[in-house]
mmCIF file of C-alpha atoms in Angstrom:
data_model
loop_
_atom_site.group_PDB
_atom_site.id
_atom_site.type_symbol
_atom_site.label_atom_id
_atom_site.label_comp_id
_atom_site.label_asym_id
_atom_site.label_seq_id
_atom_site.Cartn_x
_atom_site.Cartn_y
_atom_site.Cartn_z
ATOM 1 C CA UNK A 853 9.818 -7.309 -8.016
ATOM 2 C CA UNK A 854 7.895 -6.147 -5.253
ATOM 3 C CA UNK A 855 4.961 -7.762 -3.659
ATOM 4 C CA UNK A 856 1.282 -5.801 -3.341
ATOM 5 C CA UNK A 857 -2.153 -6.417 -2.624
ATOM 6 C CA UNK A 858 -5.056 -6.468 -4.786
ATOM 7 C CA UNK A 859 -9.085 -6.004 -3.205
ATOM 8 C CA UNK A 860 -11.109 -7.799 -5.323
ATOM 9 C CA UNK A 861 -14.144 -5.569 -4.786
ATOM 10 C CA UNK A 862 -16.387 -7.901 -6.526
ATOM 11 C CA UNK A 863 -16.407 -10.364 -3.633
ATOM 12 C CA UNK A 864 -15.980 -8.382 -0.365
ATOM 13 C CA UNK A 865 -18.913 -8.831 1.748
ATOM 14 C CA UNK A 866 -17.336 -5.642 4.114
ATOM 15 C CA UNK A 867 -17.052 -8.410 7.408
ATOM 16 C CA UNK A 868 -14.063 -5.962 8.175
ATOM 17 C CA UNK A 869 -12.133 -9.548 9.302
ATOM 18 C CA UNK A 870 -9.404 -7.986 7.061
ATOM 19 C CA UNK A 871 -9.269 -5.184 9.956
ATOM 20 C CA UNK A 872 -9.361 -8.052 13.041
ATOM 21 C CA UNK A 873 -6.774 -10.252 11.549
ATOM 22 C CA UNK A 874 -4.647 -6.797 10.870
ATOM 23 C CA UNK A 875 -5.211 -5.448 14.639
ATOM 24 C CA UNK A 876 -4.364 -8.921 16.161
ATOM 25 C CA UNK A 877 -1.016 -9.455 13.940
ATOM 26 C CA UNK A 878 0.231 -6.047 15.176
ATOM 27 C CA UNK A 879 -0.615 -5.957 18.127
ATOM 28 C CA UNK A 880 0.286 -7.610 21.842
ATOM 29 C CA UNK A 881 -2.505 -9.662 22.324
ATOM 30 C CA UNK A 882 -1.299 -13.033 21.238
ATOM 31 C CA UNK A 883 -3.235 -15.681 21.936
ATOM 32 C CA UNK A 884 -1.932 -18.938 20.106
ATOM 33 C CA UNK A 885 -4.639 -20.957 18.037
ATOM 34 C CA UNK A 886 -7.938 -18.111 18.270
ATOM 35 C CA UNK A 887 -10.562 -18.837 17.156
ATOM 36 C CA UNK A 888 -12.173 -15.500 14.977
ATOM 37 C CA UNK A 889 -15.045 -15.000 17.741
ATOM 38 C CA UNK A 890 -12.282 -14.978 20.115
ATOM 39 C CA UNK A 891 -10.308 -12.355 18.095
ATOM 40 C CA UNK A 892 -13.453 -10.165 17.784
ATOM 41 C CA UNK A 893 -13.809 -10.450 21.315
ATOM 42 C CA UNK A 894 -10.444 -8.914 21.794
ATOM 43 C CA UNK A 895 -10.741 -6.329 19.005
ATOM 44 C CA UNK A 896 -14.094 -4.735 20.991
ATOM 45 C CA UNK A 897 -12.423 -5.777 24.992
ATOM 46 C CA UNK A 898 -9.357 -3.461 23.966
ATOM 47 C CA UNK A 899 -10.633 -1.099 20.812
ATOM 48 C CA UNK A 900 -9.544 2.185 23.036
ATOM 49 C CA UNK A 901 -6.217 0.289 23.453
ATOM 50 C CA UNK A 902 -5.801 -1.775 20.099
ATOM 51 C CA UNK A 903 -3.224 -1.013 17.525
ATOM 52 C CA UNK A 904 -4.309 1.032 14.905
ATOM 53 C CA UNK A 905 -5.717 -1.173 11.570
ATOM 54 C CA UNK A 906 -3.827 -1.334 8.895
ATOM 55 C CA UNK A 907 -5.873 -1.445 6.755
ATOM 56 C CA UNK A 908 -9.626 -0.136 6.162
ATOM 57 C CA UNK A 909 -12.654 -1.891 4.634
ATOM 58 C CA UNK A 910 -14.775 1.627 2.615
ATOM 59 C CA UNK A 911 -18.094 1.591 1.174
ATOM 60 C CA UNK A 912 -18.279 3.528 -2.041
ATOM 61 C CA UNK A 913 -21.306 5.912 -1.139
ATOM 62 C CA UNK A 914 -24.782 4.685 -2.455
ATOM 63 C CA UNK A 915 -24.011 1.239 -3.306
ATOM 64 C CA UNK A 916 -23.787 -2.070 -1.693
ATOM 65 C CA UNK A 917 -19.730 -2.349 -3.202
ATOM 66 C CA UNK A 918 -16.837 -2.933 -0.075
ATOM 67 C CA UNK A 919 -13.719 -2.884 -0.288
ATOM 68 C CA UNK A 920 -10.113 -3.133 1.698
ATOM 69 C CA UNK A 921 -7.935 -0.549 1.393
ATOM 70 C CA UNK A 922 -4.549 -0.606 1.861
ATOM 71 C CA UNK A 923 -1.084 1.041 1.597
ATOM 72 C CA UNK A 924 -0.136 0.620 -2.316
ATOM 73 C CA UNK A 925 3.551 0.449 -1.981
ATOM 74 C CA UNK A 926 3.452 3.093 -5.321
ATOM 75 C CA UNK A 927 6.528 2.702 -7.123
ATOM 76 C CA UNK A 928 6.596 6.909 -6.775
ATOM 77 C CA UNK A 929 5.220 6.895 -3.342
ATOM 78 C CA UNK A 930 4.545 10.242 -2.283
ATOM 79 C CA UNK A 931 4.634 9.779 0.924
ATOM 80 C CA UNK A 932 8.252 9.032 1.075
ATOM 81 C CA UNK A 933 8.533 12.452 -0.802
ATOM 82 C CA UNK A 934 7.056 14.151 2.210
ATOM 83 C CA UNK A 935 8.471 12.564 4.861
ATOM 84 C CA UNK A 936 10.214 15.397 6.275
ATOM 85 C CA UNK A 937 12.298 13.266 8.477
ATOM 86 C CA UNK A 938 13.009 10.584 6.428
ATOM 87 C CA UNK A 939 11.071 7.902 8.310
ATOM 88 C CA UNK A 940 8.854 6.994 5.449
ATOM 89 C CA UNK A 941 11.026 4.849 3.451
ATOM 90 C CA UNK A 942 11.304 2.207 0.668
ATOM 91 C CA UNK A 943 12.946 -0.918 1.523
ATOM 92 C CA UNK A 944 14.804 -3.056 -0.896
ATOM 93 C CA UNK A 945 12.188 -5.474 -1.425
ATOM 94 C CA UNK A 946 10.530 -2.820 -2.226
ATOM 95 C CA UNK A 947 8.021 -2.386 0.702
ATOM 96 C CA UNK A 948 7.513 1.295 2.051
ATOM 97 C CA UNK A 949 7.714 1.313 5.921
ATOM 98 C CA UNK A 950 7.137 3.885 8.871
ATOM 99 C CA UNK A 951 10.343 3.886 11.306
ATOM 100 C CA UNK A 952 8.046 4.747 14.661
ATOM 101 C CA UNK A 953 11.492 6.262 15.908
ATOM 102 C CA UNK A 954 12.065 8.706 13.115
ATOM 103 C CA UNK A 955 8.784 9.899 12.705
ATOM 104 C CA UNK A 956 7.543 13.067 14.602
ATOM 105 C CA UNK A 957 4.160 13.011 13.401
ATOM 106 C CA UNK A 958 3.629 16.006 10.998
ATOM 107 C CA UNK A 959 1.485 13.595 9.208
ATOM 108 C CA UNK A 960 2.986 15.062 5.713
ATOM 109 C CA UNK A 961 2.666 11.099 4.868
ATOM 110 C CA UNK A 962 -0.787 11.396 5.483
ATOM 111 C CA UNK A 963 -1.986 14.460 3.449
ATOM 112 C CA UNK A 964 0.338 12.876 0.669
ATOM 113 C CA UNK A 965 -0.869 9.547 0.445
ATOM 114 C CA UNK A 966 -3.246 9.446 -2.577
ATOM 115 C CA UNK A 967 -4.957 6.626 -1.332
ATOM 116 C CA UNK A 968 -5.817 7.314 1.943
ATOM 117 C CA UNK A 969 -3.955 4.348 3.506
ATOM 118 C CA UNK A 970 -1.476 5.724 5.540
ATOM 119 C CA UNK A 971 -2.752 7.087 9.426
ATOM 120 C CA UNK A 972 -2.401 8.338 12.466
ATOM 121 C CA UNK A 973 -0.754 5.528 14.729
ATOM 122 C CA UNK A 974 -2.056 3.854 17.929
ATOM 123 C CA UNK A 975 0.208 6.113 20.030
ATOM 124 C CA UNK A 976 -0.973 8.696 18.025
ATOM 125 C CA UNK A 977 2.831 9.925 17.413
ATOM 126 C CA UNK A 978 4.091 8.059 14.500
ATOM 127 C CA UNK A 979 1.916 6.980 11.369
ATOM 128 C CA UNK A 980 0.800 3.748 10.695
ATOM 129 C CA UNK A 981 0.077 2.075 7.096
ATOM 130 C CA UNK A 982 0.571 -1.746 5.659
ATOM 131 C CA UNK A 983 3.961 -3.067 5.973
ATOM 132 C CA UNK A 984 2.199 -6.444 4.507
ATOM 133 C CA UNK A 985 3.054 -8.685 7.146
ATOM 134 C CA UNK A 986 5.687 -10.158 5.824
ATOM 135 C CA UNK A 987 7.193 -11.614 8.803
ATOM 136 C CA UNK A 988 4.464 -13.543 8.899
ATOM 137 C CA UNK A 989 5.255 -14.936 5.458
ATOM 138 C CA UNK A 990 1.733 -13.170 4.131
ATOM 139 C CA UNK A 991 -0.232 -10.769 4.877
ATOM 140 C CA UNK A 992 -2.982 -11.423 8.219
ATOM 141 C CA UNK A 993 -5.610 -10.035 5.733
ATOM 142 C CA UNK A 994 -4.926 -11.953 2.745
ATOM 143 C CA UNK A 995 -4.741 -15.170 4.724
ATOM 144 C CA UNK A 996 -7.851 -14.813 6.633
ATOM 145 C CA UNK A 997 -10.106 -13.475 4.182
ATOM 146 C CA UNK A 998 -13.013 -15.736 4.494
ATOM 147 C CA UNK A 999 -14.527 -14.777 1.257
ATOM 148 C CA UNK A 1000 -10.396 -14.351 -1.114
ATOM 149 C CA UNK A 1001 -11.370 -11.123 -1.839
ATOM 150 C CA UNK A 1002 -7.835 -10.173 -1.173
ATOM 151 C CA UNK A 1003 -4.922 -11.134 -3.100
ATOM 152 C CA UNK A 1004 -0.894 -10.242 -2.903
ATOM 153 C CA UNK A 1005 0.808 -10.600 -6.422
ATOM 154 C CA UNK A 1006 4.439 -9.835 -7.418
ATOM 155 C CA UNK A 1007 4.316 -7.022 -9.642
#
């Protein structure tokens, strides 16, 4: 079974802390113990330098309605499809990752993706999309969502 996460629409407030927690997992700027104004602060000091989000709080257009949007890990995954160097892959817990190495940025992945999650990287070469944190034993976003309004279920 592989793991994904679920936006629960109906309780995002769009505070985009999803998109700080994200930045601040994958990126250099450790600081042990920060406090979330002190992980803002570091998401505006470096925004020209910061790692690319992972993931993306959208408005739909007219309403009031936020959501998070994230790489879907689709059991068909076009994006792996094409990957024209192979550096979009499934894993065998079933997570689809970006090998930064292999990737020459054609950004096939990108025009693929039917869910808009996967982009351009912070270096700009390689893409960039969820890889749900799970080094960190659960996702930044899930864990820090102030409000729950995202969820990771086996499925």
């Amino acid at each position: 079974m592989a793991k994904k996460i679920f936006p629960k629409e109906d309780v995002c407030v769009g505070c985009h802390l999803c998109e700080v927690y994200c930045v601040y997992a994958h990126s250099k700027y450790k600081k042990p113990n920060a406090k979330v104004h002190e992980l803002v602060k570091l998401y505006i000091k470096h925004k020209d330098s910061k790692p690319t989000s992972r993931i993306l709080v959208e408005e739909k257009s007219g309403t009031w309605t936020t959501f998070a949007l994230q790489c879907r890990h689709c059991d068909d995954a076009p994006c792996t499809k094409a990957c024209i160097t192979g550096a979009m892959k499934r894993l065998e817990d079933g997570r689809i990752v970006c090998d930064e190495e292999k990737c020459v940025g054609c950004w096939s992945c990108i025009m693929a993706c039917p869910h808009g999650a996967v982009r351009r990287g912070e270096n700009k070469k390689a893409a960039s999309k969820c890889d749900l944190c799970l080094e960190l034993g659960e996702p930044a976003c899930v864990k820090n969502c102030p409000n729950e309004a995202l969820e990771i279920k086996e499925v």
